[in-house]
XYZ file of C-alpha atoms in Angstrom:
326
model
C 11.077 -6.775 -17.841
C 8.802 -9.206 -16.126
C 10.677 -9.946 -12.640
C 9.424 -13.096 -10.177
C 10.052 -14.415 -6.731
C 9.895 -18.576 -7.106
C 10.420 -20.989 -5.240
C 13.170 -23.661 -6.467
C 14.123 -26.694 -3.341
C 12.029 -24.576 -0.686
C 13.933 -21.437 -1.038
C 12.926 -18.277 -2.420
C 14.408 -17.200 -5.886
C 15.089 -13.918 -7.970
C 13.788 -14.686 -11.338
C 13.563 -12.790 -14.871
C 11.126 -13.821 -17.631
C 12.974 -14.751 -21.194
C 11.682 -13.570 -24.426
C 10.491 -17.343 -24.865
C 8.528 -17.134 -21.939
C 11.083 -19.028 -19.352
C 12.423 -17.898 -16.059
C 15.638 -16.877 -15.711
C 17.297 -17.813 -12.144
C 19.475 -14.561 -12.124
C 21.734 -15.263 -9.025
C 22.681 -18.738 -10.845
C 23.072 -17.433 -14.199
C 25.597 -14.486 -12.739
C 27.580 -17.261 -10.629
C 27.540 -19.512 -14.042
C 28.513 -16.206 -16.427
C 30.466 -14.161 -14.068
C 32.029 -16.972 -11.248
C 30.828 -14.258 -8.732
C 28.713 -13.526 -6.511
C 26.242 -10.075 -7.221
C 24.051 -9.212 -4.099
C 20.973 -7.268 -5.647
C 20.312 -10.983 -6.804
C 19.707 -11.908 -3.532
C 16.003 -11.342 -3.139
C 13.449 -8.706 -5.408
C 13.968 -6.581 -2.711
C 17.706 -6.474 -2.825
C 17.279 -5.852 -6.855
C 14.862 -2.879 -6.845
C 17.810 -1.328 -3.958
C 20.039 -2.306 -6.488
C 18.474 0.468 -8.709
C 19.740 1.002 -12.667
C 22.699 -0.715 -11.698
C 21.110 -4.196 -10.884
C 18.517 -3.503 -13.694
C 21.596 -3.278 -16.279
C 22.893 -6.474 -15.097
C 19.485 -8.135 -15.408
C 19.237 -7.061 -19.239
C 22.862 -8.348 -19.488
C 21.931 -11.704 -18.141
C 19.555 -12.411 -20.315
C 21.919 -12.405 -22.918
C 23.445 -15.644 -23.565
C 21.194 -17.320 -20.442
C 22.538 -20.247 -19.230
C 20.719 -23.334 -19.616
C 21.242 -24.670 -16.550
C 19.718 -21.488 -14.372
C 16.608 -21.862 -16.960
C 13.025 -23.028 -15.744
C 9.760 -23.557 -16.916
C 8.006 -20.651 -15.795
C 4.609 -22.411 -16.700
C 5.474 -24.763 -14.285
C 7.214 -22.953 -11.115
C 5.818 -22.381 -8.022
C 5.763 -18.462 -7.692
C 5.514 -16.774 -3.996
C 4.594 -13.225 -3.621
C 6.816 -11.067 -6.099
C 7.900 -8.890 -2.934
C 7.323 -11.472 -0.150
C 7.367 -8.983 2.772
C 6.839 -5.752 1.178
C 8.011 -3.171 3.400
C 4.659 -0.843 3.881
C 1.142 -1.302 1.553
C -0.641 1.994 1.269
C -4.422 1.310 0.240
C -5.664 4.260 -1.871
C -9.179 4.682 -3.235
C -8.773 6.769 -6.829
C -11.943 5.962 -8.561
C -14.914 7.546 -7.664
C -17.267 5.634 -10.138
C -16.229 3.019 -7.823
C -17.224 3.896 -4.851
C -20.674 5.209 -6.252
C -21.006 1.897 -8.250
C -20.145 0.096 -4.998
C -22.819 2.135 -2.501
C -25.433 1.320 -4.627
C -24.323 -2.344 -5.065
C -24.150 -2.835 -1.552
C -27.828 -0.676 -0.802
C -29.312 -3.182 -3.242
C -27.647 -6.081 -2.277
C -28.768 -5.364 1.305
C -32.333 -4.362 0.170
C -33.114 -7.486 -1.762
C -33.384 -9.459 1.832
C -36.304 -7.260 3.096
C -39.566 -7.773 3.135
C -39.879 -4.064 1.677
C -36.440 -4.000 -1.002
C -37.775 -0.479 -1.778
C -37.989 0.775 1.346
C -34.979 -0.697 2.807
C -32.802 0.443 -0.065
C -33.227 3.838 0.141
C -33.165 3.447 4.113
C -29.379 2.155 3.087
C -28.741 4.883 0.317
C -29.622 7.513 3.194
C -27.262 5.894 5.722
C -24.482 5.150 3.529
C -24.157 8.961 3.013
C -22.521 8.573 -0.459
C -21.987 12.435 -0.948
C -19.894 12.582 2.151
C -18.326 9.857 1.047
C -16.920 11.108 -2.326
C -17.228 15.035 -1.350
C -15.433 17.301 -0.796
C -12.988 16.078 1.711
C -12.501 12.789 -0.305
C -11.194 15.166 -3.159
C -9.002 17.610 -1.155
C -6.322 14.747 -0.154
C -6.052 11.061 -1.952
C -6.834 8.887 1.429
C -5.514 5.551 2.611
C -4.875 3.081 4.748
C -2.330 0.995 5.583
C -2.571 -2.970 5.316
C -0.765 -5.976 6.580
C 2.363 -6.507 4.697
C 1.907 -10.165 6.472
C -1.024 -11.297 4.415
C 0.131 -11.250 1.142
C 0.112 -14.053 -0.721
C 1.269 -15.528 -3.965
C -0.396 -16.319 -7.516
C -2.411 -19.597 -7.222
C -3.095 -19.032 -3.676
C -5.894 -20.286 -1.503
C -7.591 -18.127 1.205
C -9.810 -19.484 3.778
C -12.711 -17.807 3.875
C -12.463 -15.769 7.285
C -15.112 -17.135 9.958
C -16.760 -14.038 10.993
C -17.770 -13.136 7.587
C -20.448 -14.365 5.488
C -19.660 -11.573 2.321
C -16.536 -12.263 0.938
C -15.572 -9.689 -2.317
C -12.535 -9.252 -4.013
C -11.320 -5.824 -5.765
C -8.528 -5.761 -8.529
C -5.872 -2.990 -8.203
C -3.220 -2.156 -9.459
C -0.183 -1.422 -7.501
C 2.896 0.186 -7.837
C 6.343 -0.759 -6.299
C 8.332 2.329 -4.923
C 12.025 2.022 -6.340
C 13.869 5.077 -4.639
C 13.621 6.425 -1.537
C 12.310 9.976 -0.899
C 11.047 12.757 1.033
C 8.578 15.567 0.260
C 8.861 14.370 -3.375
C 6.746 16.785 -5.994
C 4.014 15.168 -8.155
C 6.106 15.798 -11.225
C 9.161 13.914 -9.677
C 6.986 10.811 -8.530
C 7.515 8.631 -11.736
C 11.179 8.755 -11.077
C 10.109 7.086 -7.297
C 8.396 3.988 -9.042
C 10.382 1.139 -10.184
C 7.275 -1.055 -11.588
C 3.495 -2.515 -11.182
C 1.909 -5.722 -10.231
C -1.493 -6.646 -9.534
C -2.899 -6.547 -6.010
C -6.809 -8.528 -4.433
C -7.621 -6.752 -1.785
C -9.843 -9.720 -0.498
C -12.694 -7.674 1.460
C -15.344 -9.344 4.219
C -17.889 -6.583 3.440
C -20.303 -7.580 6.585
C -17.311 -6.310 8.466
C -15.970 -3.349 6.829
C -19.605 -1.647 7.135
C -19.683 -2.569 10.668
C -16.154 -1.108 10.983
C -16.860 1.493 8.835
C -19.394 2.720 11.107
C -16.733 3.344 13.857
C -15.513 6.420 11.863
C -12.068 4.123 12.493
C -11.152 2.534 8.922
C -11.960 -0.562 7.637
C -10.629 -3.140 10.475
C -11.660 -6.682 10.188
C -12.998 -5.895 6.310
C -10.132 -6.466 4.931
C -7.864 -7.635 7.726
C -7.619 -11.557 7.447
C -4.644 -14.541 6.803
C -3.993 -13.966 3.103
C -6.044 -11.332 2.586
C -3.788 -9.624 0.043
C -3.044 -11.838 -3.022
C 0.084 -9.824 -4.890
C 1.073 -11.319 -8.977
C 1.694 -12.853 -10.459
C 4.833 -10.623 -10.785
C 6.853 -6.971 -11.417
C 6.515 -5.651 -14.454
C 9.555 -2.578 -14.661
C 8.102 1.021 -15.315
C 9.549 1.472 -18.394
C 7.523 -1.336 -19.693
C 4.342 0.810 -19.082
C 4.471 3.944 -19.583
C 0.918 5.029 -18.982
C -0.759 1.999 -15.893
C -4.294 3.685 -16.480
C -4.494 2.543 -19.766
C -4.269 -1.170 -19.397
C -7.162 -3.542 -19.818
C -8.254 -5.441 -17.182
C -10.876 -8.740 -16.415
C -12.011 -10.537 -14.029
C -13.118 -13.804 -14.393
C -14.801 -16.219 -11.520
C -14.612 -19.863 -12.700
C -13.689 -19.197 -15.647
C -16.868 -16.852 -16.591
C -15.398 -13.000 -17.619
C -17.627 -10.536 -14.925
C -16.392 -7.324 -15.837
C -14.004 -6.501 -18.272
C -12.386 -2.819 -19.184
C -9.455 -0.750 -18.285
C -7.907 0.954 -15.572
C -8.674 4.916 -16.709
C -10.259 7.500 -15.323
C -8.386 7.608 -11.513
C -9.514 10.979 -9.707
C -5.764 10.655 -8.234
C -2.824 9.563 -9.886
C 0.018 7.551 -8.339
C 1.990 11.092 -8.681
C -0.403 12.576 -6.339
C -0.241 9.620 -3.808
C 3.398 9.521 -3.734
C 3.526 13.502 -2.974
C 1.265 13.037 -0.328
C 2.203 10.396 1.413
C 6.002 11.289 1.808
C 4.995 14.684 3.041
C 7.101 14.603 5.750
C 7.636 11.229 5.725
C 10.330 9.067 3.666
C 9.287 6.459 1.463
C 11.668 2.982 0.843
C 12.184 0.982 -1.739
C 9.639 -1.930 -1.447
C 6.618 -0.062 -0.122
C 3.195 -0.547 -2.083
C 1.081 2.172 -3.480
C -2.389 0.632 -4.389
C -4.887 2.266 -6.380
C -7.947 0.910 -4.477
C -10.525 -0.737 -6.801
C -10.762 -0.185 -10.551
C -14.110 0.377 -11.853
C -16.558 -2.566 -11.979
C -14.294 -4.930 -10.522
C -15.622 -5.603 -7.439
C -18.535 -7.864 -7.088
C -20.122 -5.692 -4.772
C -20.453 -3.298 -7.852
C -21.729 -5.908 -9.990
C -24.329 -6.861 -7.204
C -22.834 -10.580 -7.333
C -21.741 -12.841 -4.921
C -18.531 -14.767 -4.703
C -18.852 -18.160 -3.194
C -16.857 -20.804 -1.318
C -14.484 -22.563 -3.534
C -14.734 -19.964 -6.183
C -11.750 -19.589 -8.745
C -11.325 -15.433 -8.952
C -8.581 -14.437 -12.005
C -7.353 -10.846 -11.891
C -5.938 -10.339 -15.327
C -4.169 -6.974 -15.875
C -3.041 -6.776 -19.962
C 1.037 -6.473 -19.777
C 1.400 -8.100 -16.283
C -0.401 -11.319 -16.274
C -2.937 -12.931 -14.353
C -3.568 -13.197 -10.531
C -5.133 -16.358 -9.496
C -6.896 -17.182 -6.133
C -9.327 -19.314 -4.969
C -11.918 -19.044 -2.012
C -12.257 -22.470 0.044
């Protein structure tokens, strides 16, 4: 099932996608079908708490929908599918990646010296790539944690943060923890995930490499209003039963820059999810990002996004993730 928050008179909305491609209101259809009131339709949050139960009576409402609790989904203004997800846990699982987007950046950088040459292998040298992606990178899948206050919805516009003059964005996937948990194994982490969306993590790379440089994380680089465009919506796990291989695109104003699919992750979301609740419970409503797929940063494509730039995310079997620069 494809699950949205929307927005219907101002207020925030609990909606399910019909197999005629309209959105279901599900708190008004159960109050119309049922003449009572059913809490997990509350908010997505309250539904992915509401575990198989609520899921069952989501299938069960969209039989015999209601017109009256039907919208145009074409048409609706969508907010963030989780609008204050409770934690987002930035991963990095692709190396080809990162070594795509070293030497993306070293050349990028290079190109406005007098001597490119030179000054790109000056950058290769400090950028010390094999650090980077050694050995430590591959004992434990890394992260970070970023603002759960910055996401924003499908459609969105950012303002370009004024401290930056590099503005990239990076498609991820994401996946939505749906059971709580503690020291879970890798082979019980499926059972943890209740479905996947598509996350921007909007980066000001000027920043991040002077944060970078602190040895403290990536501060300011990706630390911005709206820095972390979340869509279009929730697509349940059962729906996809393998996220790697989904194709993915980006597009900037309309022009496809990369196209592909998500394989080839040196970690899996198994291993993040054993990792990170080492010692440490996990809620339903926390975010588990992958970090960047391959070639879909700009930085990797040795690009540059400008102001007022339309950037689509499109993920096949979840949809598209719209935002624009200004």
């Amino acid at each position: 099932m494809k699950l949205y928050t929307f927005l219907l008179d101002g207020q925030e909305r609990l909606g399910v996608e019909t197999s005629d491609g309209r959105l279901l209101d599900l708190e008004h259809a159960h109050d119309l079908l049922r003449q009572t009131h059913f809490a997990p339709f509350a908010s997505m949050l309250a539904l992915i708490e509401g575990g198989a139960v609520a899921l069952d009576m989501t299938r069960d409402m969209l039989v015999g929908a209601p017109d009256e609790a039907l919208h145009d989904l074409a048409s609706a203004t969508l907010a963030p599918p989780i609008p204050r997800p409770r934690k987002i846990r930035g991963f990095s699982v692709y190396e080809r990646h990162l070594r795509q987007a070293v030497e993306g950046a070293a050349r990028m950088l290079a190109a406005r010296e007098p001597d490119p040459e030179a000054a790109y292998q000056a950058a290769r040298q400090a950028s010390n790539l094999e650090a980077l992606v050694g050995p430590g990178w591959r004992a434990t899948p890394g992260y970070y944690y970023s603002d759960c206050t910055a996401v924003t919805a499908t459609g969105g516009e950012v303002r370009w943060p004024d401290y930056s003059d590099w503005i990239d964005y990076e498609l991820e996937l994401v996946a939505i923890i749906g059971r709580q948990g503690k020291d879970i194994a890798a082979d019980q982490a499926q059972g943890h995930i209740f479905g996947y969306s598509i996350f921007n993590d909007l980066s000001a790379r000027d920043a991040q490499f002077k944060a970078m440089a602190t040895g403290l994380g990536v501060g300011k680089g990706k630390d911005f209003d709206q820095s972390n465009p979340f869509g279009p919506c929730i697509v349940t796990a059962d729906e996809i039963p393998d996220p790697y291989a989904l194709k993915v695109a980006v597009r900037v104003n309309g022009e496809t820059w990369s196209s592909g699919t998500a394989e080839g992750p040196y970690w899996r979301f198994a291993d993040c999810i054993a990792y990170a609740s080492q010692s440490q419970t996990i809620y339903p409503g926390e975010l588990f990002s992958t970090g960047c797929v391959v070639d879909c940063c700009s930085m990797e494509l040795q690009r540059h996004v400008l102001r007022g730039d339309r950037i689509e995310l499109e993920v096949g079997g979840i949809g598209v993730l719209r935002t624009r620069i200004i």
